[in-house]
Coordinates of C-alpha atoms and ligand atoms in Angstrom, one line a residue:
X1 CA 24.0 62.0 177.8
X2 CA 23.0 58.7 179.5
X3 CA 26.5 57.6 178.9
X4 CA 29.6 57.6 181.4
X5 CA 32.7 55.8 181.4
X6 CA 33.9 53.5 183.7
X7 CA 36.2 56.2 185.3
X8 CA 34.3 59.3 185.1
X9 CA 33.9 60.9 187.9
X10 CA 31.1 64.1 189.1
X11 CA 33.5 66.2 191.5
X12 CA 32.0 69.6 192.8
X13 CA 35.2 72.3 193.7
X14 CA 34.3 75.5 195.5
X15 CA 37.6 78.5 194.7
X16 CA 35.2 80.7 196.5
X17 CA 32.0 81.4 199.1
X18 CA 32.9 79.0 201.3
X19 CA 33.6 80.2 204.4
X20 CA 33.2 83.5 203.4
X21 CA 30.1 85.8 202.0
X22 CA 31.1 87.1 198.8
X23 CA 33.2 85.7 195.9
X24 CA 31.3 82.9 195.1
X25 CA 32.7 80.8 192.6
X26 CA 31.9 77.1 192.6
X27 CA 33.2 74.2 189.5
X28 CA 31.7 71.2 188.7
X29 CA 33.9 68.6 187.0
X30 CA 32.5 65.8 184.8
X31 CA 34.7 63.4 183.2
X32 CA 38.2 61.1 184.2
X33 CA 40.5 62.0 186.7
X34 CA 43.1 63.5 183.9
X35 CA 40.5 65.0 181.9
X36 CA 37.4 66.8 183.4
X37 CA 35.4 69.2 181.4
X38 CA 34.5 72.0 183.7
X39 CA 31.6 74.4 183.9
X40 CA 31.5 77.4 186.7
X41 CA 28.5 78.6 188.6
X42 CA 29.1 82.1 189.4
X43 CA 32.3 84.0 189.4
X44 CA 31.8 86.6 191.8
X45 CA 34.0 89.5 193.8
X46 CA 34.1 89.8 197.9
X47 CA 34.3 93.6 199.2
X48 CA 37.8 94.4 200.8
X49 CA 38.0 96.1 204.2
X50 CA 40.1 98.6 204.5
X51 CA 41.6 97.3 208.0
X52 CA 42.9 94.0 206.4
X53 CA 43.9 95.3 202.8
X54 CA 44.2 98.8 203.3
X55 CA 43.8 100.5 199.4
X56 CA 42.2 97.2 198.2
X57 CA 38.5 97.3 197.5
X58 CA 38.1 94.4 195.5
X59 CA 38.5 91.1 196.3
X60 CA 38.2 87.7 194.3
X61 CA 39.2 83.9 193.8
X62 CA 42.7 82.3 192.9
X63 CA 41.4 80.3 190.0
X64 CA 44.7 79.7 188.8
X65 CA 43.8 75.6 189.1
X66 CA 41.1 76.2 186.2
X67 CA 43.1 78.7 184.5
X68 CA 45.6 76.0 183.8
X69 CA 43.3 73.6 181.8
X70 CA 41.0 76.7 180.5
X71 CA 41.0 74.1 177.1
X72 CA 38.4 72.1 179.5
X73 CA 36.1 75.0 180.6
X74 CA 32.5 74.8 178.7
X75 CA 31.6 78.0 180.2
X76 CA 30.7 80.6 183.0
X77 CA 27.0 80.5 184.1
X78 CA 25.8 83.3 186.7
X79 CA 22.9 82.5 188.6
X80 CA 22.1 85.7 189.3
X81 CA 23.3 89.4 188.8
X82 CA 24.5 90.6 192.4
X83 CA 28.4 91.4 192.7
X84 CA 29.3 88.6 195.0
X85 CA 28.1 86.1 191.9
X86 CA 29.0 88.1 188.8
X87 CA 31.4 90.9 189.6
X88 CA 34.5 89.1 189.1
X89 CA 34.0 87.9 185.7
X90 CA 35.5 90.8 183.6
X91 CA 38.9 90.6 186.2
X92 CA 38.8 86.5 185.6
X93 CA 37.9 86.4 181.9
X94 CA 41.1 87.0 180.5
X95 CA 42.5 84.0 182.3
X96 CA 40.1 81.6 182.2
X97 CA 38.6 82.4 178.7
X98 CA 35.4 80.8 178.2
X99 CA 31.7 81.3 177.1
X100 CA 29.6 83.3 179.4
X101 CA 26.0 82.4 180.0
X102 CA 23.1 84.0 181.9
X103 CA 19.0 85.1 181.6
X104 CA 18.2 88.5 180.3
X105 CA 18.7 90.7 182.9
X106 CA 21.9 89.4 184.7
X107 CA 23.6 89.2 181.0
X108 CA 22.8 93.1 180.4
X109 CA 24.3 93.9 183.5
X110 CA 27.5 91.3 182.9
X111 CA 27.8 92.7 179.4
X112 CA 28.2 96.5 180.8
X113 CA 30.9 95.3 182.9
X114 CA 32.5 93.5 180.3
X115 CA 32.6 96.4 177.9
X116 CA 34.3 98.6 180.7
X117 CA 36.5 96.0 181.1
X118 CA 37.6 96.4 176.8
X119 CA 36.8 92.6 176.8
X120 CA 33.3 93.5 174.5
X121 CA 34.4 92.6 171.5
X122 CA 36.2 89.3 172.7
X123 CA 33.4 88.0 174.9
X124 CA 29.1 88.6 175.0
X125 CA 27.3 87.3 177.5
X126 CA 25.2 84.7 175.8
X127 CA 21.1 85.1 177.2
X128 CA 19.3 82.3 178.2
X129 CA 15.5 82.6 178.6
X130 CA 13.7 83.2 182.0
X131 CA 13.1 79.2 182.8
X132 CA 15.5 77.8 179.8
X133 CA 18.3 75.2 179.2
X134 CA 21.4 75.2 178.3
X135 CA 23.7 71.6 177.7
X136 CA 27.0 72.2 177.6
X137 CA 29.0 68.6 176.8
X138 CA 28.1 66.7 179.8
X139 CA 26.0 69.3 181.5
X140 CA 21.9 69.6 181.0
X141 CA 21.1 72.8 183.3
X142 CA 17.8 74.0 183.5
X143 CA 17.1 77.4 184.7
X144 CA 14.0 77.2 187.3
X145 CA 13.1 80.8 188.8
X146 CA 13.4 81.1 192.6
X147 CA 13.3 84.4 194.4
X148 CA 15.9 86.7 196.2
X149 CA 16.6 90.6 196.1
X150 CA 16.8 90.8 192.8
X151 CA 15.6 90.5 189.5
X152 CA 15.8 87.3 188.0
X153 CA 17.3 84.6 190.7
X154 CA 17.9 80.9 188.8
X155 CA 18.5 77.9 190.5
X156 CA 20.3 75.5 188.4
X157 CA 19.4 72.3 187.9
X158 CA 22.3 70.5 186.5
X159 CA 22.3 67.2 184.9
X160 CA 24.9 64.9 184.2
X161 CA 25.4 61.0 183.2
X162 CA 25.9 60.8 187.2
X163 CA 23.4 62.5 188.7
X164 CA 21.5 65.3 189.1
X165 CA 22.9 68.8 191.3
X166 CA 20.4 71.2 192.4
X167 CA 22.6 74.8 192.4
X168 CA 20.4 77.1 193.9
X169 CA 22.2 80.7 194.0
X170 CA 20.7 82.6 196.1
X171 CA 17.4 82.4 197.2
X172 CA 14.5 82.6 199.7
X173 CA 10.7 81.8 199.3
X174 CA 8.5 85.1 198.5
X175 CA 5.3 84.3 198.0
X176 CA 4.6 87.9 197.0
X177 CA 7.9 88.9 195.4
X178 CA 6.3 92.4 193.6
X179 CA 8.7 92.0 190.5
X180 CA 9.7 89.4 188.2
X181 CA 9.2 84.9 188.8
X182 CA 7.8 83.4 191.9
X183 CA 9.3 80.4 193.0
X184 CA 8.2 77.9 190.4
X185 CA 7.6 75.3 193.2
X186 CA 6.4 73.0 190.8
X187 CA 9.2 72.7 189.1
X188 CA 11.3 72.4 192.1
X189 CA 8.9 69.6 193.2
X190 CA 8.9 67.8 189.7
X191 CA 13.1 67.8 190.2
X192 CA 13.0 66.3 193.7
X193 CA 10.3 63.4 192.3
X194 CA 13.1 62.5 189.4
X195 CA 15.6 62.3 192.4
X196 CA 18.5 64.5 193.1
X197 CA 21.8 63.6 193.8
X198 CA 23.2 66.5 195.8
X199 CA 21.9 70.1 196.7
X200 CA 25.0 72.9 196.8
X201 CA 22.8 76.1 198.8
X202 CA 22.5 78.7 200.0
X203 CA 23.4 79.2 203.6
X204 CA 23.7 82.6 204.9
X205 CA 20.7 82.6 206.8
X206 CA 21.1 79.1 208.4
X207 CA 21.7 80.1 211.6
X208 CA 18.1 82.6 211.6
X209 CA 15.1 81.0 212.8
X210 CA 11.7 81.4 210.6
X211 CA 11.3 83.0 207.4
X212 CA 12.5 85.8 205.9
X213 CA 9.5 87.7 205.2
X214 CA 7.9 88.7 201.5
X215 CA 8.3 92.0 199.8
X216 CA 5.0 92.7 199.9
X217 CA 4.9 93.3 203.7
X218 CA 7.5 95.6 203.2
X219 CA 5.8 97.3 200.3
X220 CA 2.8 97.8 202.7
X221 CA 5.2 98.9 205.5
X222 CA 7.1 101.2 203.6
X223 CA 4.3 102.7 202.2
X224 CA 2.6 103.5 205.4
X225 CA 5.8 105.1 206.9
X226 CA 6.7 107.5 203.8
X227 CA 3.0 109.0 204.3
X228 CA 3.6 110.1 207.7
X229 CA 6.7 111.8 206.8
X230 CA 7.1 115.6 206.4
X231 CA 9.9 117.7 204.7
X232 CA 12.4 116.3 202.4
X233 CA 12.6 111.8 202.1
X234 CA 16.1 110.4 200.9
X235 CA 15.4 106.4 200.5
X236 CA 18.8 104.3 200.4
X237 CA 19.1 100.9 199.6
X238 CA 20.4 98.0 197.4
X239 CA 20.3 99.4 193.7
X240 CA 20.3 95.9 192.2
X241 CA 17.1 95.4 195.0
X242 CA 14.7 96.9 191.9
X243 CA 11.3 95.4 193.5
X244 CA 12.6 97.3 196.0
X245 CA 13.1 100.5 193.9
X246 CA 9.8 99.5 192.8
X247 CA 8.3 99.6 196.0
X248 CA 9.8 102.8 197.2
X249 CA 8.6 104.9 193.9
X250 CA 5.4 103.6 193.8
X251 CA 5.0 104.4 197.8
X252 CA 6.3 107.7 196.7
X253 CA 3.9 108.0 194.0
X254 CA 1.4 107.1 196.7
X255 CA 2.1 110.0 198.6
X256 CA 2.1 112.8 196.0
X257 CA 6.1 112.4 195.9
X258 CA 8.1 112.5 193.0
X259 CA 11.2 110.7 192.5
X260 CA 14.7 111.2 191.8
X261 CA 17.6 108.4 191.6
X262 CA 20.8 109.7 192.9
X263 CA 24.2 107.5 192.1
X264 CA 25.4 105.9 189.4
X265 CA 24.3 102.2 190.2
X266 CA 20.9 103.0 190.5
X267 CA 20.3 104.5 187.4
X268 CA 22.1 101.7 186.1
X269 CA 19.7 99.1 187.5
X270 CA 16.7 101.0 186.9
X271 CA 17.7 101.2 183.0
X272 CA 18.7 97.6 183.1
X273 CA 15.4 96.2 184.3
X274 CA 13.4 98.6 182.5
X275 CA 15.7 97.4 178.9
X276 CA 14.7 94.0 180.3
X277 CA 10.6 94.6 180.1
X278 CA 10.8 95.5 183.9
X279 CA 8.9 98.7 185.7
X280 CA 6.7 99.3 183.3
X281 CA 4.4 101.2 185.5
X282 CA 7.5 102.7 186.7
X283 CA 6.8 106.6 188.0
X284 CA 8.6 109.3 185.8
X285 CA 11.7 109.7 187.3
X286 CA 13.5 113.5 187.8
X287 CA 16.8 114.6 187.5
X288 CA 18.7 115.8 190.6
X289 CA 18.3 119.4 190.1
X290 CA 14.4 119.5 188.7
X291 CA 14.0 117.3 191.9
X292 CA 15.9 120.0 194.3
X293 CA 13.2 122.8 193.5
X294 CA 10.5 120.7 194.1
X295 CA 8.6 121.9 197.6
X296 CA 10.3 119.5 200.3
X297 CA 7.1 117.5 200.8
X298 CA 6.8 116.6 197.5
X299 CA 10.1 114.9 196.8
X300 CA 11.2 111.7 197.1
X301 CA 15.2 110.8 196.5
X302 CA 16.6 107.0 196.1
X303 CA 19.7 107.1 197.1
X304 CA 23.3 104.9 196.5
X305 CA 25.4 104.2 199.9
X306 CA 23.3 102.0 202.5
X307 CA 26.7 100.7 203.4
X308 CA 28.3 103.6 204.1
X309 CA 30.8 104.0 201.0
X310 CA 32.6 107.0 201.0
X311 CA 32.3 108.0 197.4
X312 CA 28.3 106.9 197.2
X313 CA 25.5 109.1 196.9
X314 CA 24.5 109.1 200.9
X315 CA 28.1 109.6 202.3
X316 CA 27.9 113.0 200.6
X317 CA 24.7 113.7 201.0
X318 CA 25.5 113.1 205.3
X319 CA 28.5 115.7 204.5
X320 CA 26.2 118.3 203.1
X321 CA 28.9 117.5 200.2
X322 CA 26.9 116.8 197.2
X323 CA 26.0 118.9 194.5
X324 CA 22.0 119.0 194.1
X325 CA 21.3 117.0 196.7
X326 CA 20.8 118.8 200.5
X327 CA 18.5 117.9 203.5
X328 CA 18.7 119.8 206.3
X329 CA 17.0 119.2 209.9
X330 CA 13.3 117.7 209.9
X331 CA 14.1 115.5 206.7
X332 CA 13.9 112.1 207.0
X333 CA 17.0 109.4 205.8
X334 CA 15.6 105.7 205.7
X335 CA 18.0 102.6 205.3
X336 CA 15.7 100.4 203.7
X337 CA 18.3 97.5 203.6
X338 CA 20.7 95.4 206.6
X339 CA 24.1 96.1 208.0
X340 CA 26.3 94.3 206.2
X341 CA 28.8 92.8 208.7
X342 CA 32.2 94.6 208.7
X343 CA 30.4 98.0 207.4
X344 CA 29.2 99.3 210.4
X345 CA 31.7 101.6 211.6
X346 CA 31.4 103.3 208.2
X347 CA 27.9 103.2 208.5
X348 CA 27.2 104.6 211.9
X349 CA 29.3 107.4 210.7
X350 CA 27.3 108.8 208.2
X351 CA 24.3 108.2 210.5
X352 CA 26.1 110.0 213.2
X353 CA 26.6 112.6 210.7
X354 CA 23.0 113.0 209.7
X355 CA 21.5 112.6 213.2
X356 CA 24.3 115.9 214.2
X357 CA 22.1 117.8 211.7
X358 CA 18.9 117.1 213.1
X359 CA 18.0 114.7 209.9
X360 CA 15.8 112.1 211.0
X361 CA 16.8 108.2 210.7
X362 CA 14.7 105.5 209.9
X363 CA 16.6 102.1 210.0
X364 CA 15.6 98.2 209.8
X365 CA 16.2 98.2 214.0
X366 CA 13.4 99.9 214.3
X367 CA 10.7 99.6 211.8
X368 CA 10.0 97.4 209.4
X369 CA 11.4 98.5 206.3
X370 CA 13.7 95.6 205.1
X371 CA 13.5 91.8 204.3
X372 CA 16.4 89.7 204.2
X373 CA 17.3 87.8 200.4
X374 CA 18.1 84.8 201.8
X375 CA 16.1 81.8 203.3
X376 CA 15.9 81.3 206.8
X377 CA 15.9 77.7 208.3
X378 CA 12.0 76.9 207.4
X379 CA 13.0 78.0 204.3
X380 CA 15.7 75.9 204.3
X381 CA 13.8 72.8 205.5
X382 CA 11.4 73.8 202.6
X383 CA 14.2 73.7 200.1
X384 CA 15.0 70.2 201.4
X385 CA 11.6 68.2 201.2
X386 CA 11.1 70.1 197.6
X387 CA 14.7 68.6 196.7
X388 CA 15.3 65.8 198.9
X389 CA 18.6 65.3 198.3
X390 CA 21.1 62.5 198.7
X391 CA 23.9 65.1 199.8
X392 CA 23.7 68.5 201.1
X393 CA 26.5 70.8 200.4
X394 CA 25.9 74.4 202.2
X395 CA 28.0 77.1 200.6
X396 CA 27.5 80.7 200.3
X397 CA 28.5 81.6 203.9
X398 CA 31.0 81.6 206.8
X399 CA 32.3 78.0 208.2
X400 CA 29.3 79.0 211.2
X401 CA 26.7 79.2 209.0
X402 CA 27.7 76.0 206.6
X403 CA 28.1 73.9 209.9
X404 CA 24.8 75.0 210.8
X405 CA 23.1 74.4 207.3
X406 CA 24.5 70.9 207.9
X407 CA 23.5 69.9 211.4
X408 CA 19.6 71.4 209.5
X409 CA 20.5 69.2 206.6
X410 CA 21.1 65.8 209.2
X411 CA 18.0 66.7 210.9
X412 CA 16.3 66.6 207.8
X413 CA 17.4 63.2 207.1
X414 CA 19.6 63.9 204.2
X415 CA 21.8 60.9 204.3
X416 CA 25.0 63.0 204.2
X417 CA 26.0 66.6 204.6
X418 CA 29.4 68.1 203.0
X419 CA 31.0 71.4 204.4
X420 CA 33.3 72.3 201.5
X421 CA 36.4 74.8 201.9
X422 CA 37.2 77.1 199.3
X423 CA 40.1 75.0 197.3
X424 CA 38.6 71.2 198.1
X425 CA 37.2 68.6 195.4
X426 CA 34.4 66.9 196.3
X427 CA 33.5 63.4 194.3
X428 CA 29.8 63.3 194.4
X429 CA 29.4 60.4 192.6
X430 CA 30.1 57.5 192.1
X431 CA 29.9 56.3 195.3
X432 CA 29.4 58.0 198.7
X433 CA 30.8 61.5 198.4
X434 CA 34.1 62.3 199.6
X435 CA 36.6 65.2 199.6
X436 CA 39.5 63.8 196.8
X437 CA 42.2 66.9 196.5
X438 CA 42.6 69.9 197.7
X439 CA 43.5 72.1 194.9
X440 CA 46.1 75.6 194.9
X441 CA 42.8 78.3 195.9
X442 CA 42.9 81.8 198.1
X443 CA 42.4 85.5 197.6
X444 CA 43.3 87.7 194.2
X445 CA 43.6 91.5 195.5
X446 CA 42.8 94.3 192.9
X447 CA 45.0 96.8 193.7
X448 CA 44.5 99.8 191.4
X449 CA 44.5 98.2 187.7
X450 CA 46.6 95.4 188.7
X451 CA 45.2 91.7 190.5
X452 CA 48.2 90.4 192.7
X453 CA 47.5 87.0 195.0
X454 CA 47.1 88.0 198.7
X455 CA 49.9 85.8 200.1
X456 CA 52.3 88.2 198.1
X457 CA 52.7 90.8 200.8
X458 CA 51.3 94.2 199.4
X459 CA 48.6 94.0 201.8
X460 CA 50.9 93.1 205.1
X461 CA 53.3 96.0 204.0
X462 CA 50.5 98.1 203.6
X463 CA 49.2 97.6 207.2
X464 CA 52.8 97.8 208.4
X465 CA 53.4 101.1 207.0
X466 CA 49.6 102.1 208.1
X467 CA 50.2 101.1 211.7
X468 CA 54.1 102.2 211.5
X469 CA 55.2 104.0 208.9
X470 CA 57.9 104.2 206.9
X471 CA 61.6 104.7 207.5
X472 CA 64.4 104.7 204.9
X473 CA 68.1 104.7 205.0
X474 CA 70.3 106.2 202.4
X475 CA 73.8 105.0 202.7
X476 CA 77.0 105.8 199.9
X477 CA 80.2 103.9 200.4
X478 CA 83.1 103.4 198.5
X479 CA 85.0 100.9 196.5
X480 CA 86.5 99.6 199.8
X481 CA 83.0 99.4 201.3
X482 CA 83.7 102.4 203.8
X483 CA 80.8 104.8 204.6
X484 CA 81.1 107.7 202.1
X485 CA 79.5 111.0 203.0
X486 CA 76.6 111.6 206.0
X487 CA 73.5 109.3 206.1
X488 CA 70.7 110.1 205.6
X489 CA 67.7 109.0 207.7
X490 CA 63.7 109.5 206.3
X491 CA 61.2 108.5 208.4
X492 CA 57.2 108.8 206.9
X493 CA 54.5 108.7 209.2
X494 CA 56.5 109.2 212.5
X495 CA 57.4 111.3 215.1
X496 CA 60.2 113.8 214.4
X497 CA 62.0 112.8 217.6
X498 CA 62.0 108.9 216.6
X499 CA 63.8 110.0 213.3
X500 CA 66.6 111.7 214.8
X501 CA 67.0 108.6 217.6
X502 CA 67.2 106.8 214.2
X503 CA 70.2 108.7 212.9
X504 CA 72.3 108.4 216.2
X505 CA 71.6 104.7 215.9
X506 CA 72.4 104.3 212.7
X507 CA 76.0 106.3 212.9
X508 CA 76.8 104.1 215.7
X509 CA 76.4 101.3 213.6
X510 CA 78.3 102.8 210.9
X511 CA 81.5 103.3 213.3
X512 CA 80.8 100.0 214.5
X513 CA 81.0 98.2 210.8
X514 CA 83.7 96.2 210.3
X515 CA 82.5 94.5 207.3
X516 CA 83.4 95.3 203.5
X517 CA 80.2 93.5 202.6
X518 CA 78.0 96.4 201.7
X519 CA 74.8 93.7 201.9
X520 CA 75.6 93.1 205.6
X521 CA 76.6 96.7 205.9
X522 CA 72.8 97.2 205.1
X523 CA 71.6 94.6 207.3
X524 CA 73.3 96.0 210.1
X525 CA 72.0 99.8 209.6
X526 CA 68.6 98.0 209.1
X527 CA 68.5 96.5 212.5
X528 CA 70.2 98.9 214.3
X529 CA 67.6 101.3 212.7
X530 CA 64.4 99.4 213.6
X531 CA 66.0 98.8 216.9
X532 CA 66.2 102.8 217.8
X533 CA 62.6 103.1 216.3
X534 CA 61.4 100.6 218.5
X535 CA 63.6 101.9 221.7
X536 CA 62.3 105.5 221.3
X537 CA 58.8 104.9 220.4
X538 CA 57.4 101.5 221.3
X539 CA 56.8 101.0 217.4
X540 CA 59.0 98.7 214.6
X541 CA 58.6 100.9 210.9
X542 CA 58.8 99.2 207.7
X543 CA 62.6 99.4 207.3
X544 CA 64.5 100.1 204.2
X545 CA 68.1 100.8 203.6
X546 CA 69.4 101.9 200.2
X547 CA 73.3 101.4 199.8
X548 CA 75.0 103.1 195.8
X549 CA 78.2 102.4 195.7
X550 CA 80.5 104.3 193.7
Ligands
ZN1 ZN1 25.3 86.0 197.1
ZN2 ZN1 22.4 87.4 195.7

């Protein structure tokens, strides 16, 4: 593995997480221009907002560069099990058709999503020990625990004939994580002593000063605020957070509470971790309805929905819409997890709705119930005298936050700081690193069942017809391309005034024809259409005219 040819090359190629939070997907490419063997870190989905794709939930990479020389792709390997890192592999699989690897835990969880996907049978996620190796042709990666907000967080040190990469995932420094690895500083240590050539990290905290805080101090937070509470207690949070779950039980446990998990996802995790030799000491947990006729001081419920989604646990809780589930005024709701940016309308909503019932709110603003997953910058500078790398290469965040990570990385002395966009190739070695190609890269949309590439217009029509509506034309001519019949005029989503402006345009334009062309026919009706629309109503509809001929 010491062995390179003259022309190999080690090129890093980012399709996704850079400039964006979410849909991390990062290659590295080992071998001649014409022939690299690939392996990707991650493969994970970005969470649609309704504004800017409206019926679109999920979002992921164009990989389509990859998919094209799948022959070359030694495998997918997730450094860790949260959505933005894993959640797109069942959508990708099928195009880019390669082995899958990860450690216990974050495999369990791939392989669920991989059997609702029907791809079981075709792919398993292959498990690789807590602190293993895997080589993978030119690739030596060692798995070295770090921490984060979940269970088993791996950075990746990857070794190739050119130089080492140290991939860390996600991380922070928790001295005290409650659950699972500490930071195997050691190990991180021993890597920066054999020299590494380039650190790709982590930087959505790079523009927060300090440190992120341990999970122990919120343990001991939590803990104290759940015994001063009376009546009923929901807790919502991250359900993949399981020290977190962990926390909040035991805290419950504390306090004479017993627990319930409400939504799908946590009773997911919960049975993941525990399948995984996780929360041993775990309390019993109740079902919903055993939990419901428990006196209201004695209950505890963890709940799905911190973020505000609609079809979650919380949201219908908030409504008084859920079927076991009901708090009423002098309970207490606490969001024991952050706003994620471009949630907050939907979250203020369903905090508005539980404040209007006299439910009481307990959020990270104002006490101290939350830690963030992700290092702040003296975690970051940390990182960099553990690693002490030749190159730093901040991904995992907005351009703001990599630009930042990179003046940090300067200041540190690292000789040379990269800010990669989604869809540039990177040659880290040999020789000083430089971008080499910009590859085809962007956004997949799933929209139902299907995935369809952003740029092909589902989503602009879709906001078009949100903002505007929808107005169709029905025309019928004859063989000699003259107007056959009365028109018909459907407007959706507008005013009933607008439509009938509509028609009156649109007969105009009908006496006014003079073509035989029944295409410019429709073009004509079209315009003249939109034109009325937009003359009555200060609004242009999505415009469609429909022209049989018979
Ligand atoms: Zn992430
Ligand atoms: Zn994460």
């Amino acid at each position: 593995m010491d062995r390179f040819a003259r022309n190999d090359e080690l090129v890093f190629l980012p399709l996704g997480g850079s400039g964006e939070i979410g849909m991390n997907f990062n290659a590295y490419g080992f071998g001649p221009p014409d022939d690299r063997q690939w392996i990707i870190v991650d493969c994970g989905v970005l969470f649609g907002r309704e504004g800017n794709s409206p019926g679109v939930d999920v979002l992921m990479p164009d990989v389509r560069y990859l998919a094209d020389q799948r022959e070359n792709i030694l495998g997918i390997i997730a450094t860790h099990a949260h959505e933005d890192h894993i959640g797109a592999i069942a959508h990708l699989w099928p195009s880019l058709r390669c082995p899958v690897y990860a450690t216990p835990f974050t495999a369990r969880l791939i392989a669920g999503k991989l059997e609702e996907a029907g791809l079981g049978s075709k792919v398993r996620a292959k498990e690789i020990p807590v602190g293993g190796s895997l080589t993978l042709g030119p690739f030596q990666m060692d798995f070295i625990s770090i921490t984060h907000s979940i269970l088993e967080p791996n950075l990746l040190a990857i070794r190739t004939p050119l130089g080492t990469v140290a991939h860390t995932g996600d991380w922070k420094i928790d001295p005290n994580p409650m659950l699972g690895e500490a930071t195997d500083t050691a190990a991180l240590e021993k890597l920066g002593d054999e020299g590494v050539l380039a650190l790709v990290c982590d930087s959505t905290n790079a523009l927060v000063p300090g440190s992120s805080g341990s999970e122990a101090d919120v343990r001991e937070s939590l803990t104290a605020l759940i015994g001063t509470l009376k009546g009923r207690v929901a807790v919502t949070g991250f359900a993949s957070n399981v020290a977190r779950l962990d926390t909040i039980a035991r805290a419950a446990r504390a306090h004479g509470r017993h627990i319930a998990l409400v939504g799908r996802s946590m009773q997911k995790m919960v049975s993941a971790a525990r399948e995984c030799g996780y929360l041993k000491d775990f309390p019993t947990i109740l079902d919903e309805t055993e939990a419901a006729e428990l006196p209201r001081h004695k209950v505890l419920f963890l709940c799905t929905g911190s973020q505000g989604e609609p079809r979650a646990a919380l949201a219908r809780i908030a409504t008084d819409n859920h079927p076991h589930v009901h708090l009423s005024e002098g309970d207490t709701v606490i969001f024991s997890s952050r706003v994620i940016p471009g949630n907050e309308l939907s979250i203020f909503e369903m905090q508005n709705q539980l404040a209007a019932r006299g439910i009481n709110l307990l959020t990270a603003e104002d006490h101290f119930v939350h830690v963030s997953g992700h290092p702040c910058r003296d975690e970051l500078a940390q990182m960099y005298r553990w690693i002490r790398p030749h190159i730093a290469v901040p991904v995992h965040g907005e351009m703001r936050h990599q630009v930042a990570h990179a003046a940090l990385a300067r200041e540190l002395q690292v000789p040379q700081a990269l800010v990669p966009e989604n869809g540039q190739m990177f040659r880290l070695a040999p020789g000083r690193a430089e971008l080499i190609d910009e590859v085809p890269s962007g956004r997949v949309h799933l929209d139902g069942r299907v995935l369809v590439a952003e740029g092909e217009g589902l989503a602009k029509d879709r906001r078009a017809m949100a903002f505007a509506g929808l107005l169709v034309v029905s025309l019928v001519v004859d063989g000699k391309g003259r107007v056959a019949g009365e028109p018909v005029v459907l407007g959706e989503g507008m005013p009933e005034p607008v439509e009938e402006a509509v028609l009156r345009a649109v007969e105009q334009a009908i006496g006014q024809n003079k073509s035989r062309d029944p295409d410019a026919l429709a073009e004509n009706v079209r315009r003249a259409a939109r034109r009325a629309a937009h003359d009555s109503w200060g609004k242009k509809p999505v415009t469609r005219v429909l022209v049989t001929e018979i």
